[in-house]
Coordinates of C-alpha atoms and ligand atoms in Angstrom, one line a residue:
X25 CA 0.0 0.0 0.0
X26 CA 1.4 3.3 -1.0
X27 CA 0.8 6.5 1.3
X28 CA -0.3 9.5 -1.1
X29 CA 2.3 11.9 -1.3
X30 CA 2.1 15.6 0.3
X31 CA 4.3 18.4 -0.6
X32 CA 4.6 22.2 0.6
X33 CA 7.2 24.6 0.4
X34 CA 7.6 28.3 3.0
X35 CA 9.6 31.0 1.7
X36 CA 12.3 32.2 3.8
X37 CA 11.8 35.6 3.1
X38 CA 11.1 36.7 6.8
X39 CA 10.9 35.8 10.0
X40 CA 8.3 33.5 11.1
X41 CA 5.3 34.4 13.4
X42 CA 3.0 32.8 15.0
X43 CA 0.2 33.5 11.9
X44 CA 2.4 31.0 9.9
X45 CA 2.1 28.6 13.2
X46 CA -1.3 27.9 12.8
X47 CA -2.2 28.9 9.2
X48 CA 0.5 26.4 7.8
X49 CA 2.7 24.6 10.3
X50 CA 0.4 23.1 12.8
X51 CA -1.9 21.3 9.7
X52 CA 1.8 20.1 8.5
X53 CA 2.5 18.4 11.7
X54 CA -0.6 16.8 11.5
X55 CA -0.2 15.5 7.7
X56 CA 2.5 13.9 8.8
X57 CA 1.3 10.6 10.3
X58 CA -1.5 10.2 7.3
X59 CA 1.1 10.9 4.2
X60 CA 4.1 10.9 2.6
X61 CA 5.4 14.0 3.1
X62 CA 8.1 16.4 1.5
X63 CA 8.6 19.7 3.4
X64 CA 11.1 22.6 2.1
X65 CA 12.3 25.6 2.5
X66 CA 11.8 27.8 -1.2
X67 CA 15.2 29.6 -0.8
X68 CA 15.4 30.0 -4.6
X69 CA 11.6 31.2 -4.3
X70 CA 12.8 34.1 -1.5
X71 CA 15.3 35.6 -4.1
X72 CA 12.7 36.2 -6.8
X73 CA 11.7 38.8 -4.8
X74 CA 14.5 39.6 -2.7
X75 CA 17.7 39.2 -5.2
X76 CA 19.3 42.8 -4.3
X77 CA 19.6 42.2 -0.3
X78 CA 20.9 38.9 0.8
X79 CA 21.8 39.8 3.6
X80 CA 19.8 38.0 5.8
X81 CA 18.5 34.9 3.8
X82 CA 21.0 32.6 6.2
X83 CA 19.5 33.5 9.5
X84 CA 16.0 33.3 7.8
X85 CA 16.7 29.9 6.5
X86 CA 17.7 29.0 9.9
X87 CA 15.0 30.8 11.6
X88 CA 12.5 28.7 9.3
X89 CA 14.2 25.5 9.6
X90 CA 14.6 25.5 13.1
X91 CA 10.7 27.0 14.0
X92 CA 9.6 24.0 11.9
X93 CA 11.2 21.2 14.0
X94 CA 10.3 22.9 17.1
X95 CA 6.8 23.0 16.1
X96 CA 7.1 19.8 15.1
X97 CA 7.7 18.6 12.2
X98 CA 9.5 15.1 12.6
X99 CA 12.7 14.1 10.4
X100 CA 12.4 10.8 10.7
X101 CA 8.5 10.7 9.3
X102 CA 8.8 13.8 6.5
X103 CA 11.7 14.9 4.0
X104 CA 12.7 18.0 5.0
X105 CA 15.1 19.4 3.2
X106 CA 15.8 22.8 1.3
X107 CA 14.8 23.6 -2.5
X108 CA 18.5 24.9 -3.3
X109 CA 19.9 21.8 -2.3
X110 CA 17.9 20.0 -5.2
X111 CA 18.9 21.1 -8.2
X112 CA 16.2 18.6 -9.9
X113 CA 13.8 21.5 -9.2
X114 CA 15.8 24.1 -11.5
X115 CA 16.4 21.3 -14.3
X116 CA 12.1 21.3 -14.0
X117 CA 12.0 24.6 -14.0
X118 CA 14.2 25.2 -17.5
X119 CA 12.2 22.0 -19.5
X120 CA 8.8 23.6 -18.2
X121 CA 10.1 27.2 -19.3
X122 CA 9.8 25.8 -22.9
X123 CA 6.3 24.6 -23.3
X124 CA 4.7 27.9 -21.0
X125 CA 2.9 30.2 -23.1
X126 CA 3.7 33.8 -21.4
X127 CA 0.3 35.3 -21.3
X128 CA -0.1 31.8 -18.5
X129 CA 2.6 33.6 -16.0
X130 CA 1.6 37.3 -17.1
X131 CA -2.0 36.2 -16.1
X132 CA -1.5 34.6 -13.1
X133 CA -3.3 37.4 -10.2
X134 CA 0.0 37.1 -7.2
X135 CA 1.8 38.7 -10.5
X136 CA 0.6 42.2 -11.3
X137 CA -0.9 42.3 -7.7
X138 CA 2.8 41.9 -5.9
X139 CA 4.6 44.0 -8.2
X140 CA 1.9 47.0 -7.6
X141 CA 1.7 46.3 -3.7
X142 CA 5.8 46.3 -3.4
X143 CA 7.7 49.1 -3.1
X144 CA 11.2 49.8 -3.4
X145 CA 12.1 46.2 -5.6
X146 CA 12.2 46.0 -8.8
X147 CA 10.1 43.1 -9.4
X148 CA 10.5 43.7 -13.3
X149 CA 12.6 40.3 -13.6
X150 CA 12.5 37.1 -15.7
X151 CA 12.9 35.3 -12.3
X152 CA 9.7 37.3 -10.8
X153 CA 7.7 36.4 -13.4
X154 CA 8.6 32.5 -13.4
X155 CA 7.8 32.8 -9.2
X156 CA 5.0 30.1 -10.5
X157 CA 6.3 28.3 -12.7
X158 CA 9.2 27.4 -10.4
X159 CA 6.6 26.5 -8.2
X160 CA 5.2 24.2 -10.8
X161 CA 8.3 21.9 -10.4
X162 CA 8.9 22.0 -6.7
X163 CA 5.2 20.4 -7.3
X164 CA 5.7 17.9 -10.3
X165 CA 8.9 16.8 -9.4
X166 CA 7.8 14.9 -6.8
X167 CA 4.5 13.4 -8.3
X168 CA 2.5 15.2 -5.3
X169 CA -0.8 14.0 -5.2
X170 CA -1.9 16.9 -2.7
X171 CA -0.4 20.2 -1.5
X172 CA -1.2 22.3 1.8
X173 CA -1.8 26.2 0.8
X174 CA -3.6 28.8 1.5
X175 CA -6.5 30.2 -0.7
X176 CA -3.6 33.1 -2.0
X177 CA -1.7 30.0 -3.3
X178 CA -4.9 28.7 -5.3
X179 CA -3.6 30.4 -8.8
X180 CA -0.3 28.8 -8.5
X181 CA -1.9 25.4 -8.3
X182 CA -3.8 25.4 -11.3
X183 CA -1.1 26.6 -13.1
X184 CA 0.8 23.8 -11.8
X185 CA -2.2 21.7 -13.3
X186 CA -2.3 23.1 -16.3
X187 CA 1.3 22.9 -17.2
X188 CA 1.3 19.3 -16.1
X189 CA -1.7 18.9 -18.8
X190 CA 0.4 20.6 -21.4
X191 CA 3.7 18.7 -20.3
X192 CA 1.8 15.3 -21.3
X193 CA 0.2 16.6 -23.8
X194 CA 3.2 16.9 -25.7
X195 CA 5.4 13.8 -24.5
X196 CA 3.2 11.9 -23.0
X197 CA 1.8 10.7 -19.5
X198 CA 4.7 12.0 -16.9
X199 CA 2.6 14.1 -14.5
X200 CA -0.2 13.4 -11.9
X201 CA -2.3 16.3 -11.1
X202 CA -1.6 17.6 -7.9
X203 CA -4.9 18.8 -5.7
X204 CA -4.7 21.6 -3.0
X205 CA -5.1 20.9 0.2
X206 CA -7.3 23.6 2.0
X207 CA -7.9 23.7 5.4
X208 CA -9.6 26.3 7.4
X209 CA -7.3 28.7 8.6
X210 CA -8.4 31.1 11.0
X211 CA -7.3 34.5 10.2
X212 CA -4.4 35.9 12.3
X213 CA -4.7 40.0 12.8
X214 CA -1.1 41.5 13.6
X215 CA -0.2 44.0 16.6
X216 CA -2.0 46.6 14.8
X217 CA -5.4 45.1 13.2
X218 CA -4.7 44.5 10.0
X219 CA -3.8 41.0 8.8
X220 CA -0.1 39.4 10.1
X221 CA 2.5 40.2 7.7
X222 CA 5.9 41.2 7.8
X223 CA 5.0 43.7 5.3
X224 CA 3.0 45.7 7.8
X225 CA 5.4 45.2 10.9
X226 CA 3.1 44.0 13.0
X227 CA 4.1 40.7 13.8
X228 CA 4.8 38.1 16.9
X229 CA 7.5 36.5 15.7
X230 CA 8.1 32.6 17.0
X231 CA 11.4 33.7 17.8
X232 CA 10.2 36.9 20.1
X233 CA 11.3 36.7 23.5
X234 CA 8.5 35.8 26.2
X235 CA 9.2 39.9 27.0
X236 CA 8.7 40.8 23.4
X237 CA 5.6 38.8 22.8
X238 CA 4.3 40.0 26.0
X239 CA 5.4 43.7 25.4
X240 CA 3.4 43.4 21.7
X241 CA 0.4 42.4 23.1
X242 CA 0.5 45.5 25.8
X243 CA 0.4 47.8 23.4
X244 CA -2.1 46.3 21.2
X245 CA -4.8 48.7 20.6
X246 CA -8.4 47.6 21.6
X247 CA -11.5 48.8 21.1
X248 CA -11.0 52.6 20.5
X249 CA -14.0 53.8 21.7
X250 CA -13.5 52.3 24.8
X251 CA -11.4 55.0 27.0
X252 CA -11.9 55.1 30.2
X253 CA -12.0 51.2 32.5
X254 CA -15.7 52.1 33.0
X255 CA -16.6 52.3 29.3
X256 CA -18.2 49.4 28.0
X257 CA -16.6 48.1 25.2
X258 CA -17.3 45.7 21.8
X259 CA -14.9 42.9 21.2
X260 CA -15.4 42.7 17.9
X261 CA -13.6 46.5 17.4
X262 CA -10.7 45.0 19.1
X263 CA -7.8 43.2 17.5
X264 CA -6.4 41.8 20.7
X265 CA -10.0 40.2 20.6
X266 CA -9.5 38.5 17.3
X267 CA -6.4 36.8 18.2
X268 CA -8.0 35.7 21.7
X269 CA -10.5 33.7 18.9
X270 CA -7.7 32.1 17.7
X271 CA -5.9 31.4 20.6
X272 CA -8.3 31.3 23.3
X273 CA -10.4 28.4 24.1
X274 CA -13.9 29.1 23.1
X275 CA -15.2 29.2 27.0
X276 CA -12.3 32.0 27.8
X277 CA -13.6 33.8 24.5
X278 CA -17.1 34.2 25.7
X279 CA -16.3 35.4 29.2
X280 CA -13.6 37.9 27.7
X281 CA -16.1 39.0 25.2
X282 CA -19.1 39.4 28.0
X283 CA -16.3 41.1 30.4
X284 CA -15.3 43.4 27.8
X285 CA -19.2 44.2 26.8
X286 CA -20.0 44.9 30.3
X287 CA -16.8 46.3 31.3
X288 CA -16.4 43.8 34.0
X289 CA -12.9 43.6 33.0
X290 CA -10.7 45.9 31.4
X291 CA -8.2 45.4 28.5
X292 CA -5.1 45.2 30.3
X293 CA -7.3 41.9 31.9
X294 CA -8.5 40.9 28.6
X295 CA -4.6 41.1 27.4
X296 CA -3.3 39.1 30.2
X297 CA -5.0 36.1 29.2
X298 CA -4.1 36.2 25.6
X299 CA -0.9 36.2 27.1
X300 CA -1.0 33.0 29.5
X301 CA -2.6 31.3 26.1
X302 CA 0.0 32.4 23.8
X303 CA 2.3 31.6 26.2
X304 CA 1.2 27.7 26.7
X305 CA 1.1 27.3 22.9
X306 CA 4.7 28.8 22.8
X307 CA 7.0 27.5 25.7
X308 CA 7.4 23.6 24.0
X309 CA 8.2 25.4 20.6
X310 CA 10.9 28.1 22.5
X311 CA 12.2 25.4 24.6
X312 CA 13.1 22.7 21.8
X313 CA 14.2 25.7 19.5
X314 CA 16.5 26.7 22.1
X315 CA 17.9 22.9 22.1
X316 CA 18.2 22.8 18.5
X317 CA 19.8 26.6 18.2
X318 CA 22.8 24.7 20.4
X319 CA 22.9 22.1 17.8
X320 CA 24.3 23.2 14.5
X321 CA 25.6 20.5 13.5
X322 CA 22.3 18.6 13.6
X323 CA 20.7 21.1 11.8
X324 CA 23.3 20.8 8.8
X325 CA 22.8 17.2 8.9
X326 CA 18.8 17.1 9.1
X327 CA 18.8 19.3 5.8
X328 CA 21.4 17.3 4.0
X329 CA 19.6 14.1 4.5
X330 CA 16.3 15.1 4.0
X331 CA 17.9 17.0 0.9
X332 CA 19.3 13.5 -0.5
X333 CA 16.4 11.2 0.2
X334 CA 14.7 14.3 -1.7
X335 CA 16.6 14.1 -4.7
X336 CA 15.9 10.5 -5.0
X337 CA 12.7 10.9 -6.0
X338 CA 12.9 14.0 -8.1
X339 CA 16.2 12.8 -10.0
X340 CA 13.5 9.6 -11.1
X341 CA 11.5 12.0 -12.3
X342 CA 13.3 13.9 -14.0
X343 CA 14.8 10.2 -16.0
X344 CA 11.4 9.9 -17.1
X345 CA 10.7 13.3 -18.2
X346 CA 13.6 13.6 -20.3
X347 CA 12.8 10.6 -21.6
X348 CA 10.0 11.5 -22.6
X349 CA 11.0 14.5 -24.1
X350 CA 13.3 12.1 -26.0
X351 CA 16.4 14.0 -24.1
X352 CA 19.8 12.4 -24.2
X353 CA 22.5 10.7 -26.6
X354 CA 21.1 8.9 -29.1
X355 CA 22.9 5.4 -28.4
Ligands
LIG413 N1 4.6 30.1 -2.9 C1 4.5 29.5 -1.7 C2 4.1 30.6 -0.6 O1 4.5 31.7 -0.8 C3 5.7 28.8 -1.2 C4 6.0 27.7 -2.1 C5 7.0 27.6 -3.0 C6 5.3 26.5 -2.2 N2 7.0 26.4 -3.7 C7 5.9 25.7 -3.2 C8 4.1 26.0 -1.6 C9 5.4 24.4 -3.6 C10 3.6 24.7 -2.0 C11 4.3 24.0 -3.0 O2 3.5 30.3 0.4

């Protein structure tokens, strides 16, 4: 009996925080004991965007690397490994480049959208515009028969579909389609209200200190209108409430949301036990990462494994598909 296969990649364009804890990671974990599953870290997919400052891509591989095992993703049941270290995915990449109509990439939503939104970067580039395309392979090289994403990612999957279609329409049968996998991610607000996203600087990062987290969520802003302790207030105006939804058992969340209502507690209250949550999700995660942080060498050895046993199975795929192509010497 063979498991079907699961595949998602994280760009390590950031730090991580706690919005990619439970909007990705935590529903990886938990993939884990029901599938095969490939996990990586889309360095090559970080430098699309972020090819003119370097700087920090090592400590955000690391950051993302090591946040993953302490949240639990397991070694020795998933290949975790990191998309630079297989170059299978770039020799994809280059055979799909041929058969992809431009207008396909040009038309794909995350293209026009990012380049508008960011500012500063030129995201004029040949390796921009591929972003899904690489994708594609990191998908088809391994056969996937479902991936993890978000909604955001939905684009890049049928594109991934379609140039699977196109790839065996041409040379015949190589590629499976490959079906998201979308769970129901609650919605994570950042420090100041609007969604969680380094791009807004309002994030708790997995790495914050237990000061910093609790520092960010002091000077959350609540409900504005409520100004005085005595006010009464409405949770839903308050962002520290939204992530209390998230993080809060659903009792807690109707007592804080009656306290706040009937300004039977204030916010300073309200914030202290989004605190003691956030805190009981996040000690396990701080204490292994502090473990593995004294253990570079493991670290090394967990991504060159993983990065191996990964090219196993795309380096059979790629035999086929330039086979198929009809590739090679001819002898
Ligand atoms: N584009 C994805 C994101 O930003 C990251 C990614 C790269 C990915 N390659 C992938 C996700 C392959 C799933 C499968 O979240």
């Amino acid at each position: 009996m063979s498991m079907k296969r699961v595949l998602s990649g994280i760009q390590p364009s950031g730090r991580l925080h706690i919005g990619n804890l439970v909007g990705a990671l935590q529903n990886w974990v938990k993939l884990q004991d029901q599938y095969e599953c490939y996990y990586f870290i889309a360095d090559w997919h970080a430098l699309t965007s972020q090819y003119a400052d370097t700087s920090r891509l090592k400590e955000y591989v690391r950051d993302v690397l090591v946040n993953c095992l302490a949240a639990g993703l397991d070694p020795g049941k998933s290949t975790v490994f990191a998309q630079s270290r297989v170059p299978e995915h770039a020799e994809l990449h280059v055979l799909l480049s041929m058969i992809t109509p431009l207008p396909w990439l040009e038309r794909v939503p995350t293209y026009k959208e990012k380049q508008s939104e960011v500012k500063g970067r030129d995201l004029n580039t040949y390796g921009f515009l591929g972003y899904p395309l690489l994708q594609s392979a990191d998908i088809l090289v391994y056969k996937a028969d479902y991936v993890p994403v978000g909604v955001d990612q939905m684009p890049h999957l049928e594109i991934t579909r379609e140039i699977g279609r196109r790839f065996n329409h041409f040379y015949g049968n190589v590629f499976p389609e490959p079906e998201a996998l979308l769970t129901d991610f609650p919605k994570v607000v950042g420090t100041d209200g609007r969604k969680m996203s380094k791009t807004y600087d309002n994030c708790i990062f997995l790495s914050d200190s237990p000061e910093e987290v609790e520092r960010k969520i002091r000077t959350m802003t609540t409900d504005p209108q409520r100004i005085k302790r005595t006010d009464r207030g409405d949770p839903a105006l308050s962002p520290v409430f939204h992530l209390h939804r998230v993080f809060s058992a659903k009792e807690e969340q109707d007592e804080v949301a009656e306290g706040c209502r009937t300004a039977a507690i204030g916010c300073i209250d309200c914030k202290k036990i989004l605190i003691r949550n956030l805190f009981r999700l996040l000690e396990p995660i701080w204490e292994k990462r502090d473990t593995l942080l004294q253990k570079p060498a493991m670290l090394e050895d967990i991504v060159e494994s993983g990065s191996a046993k990964a090219r196993e199975t795309a380096s059979q795929t790629m035999h086929e598909a330039r086979e198929a192509i009809g590739l090679g010497l001819p002898c």
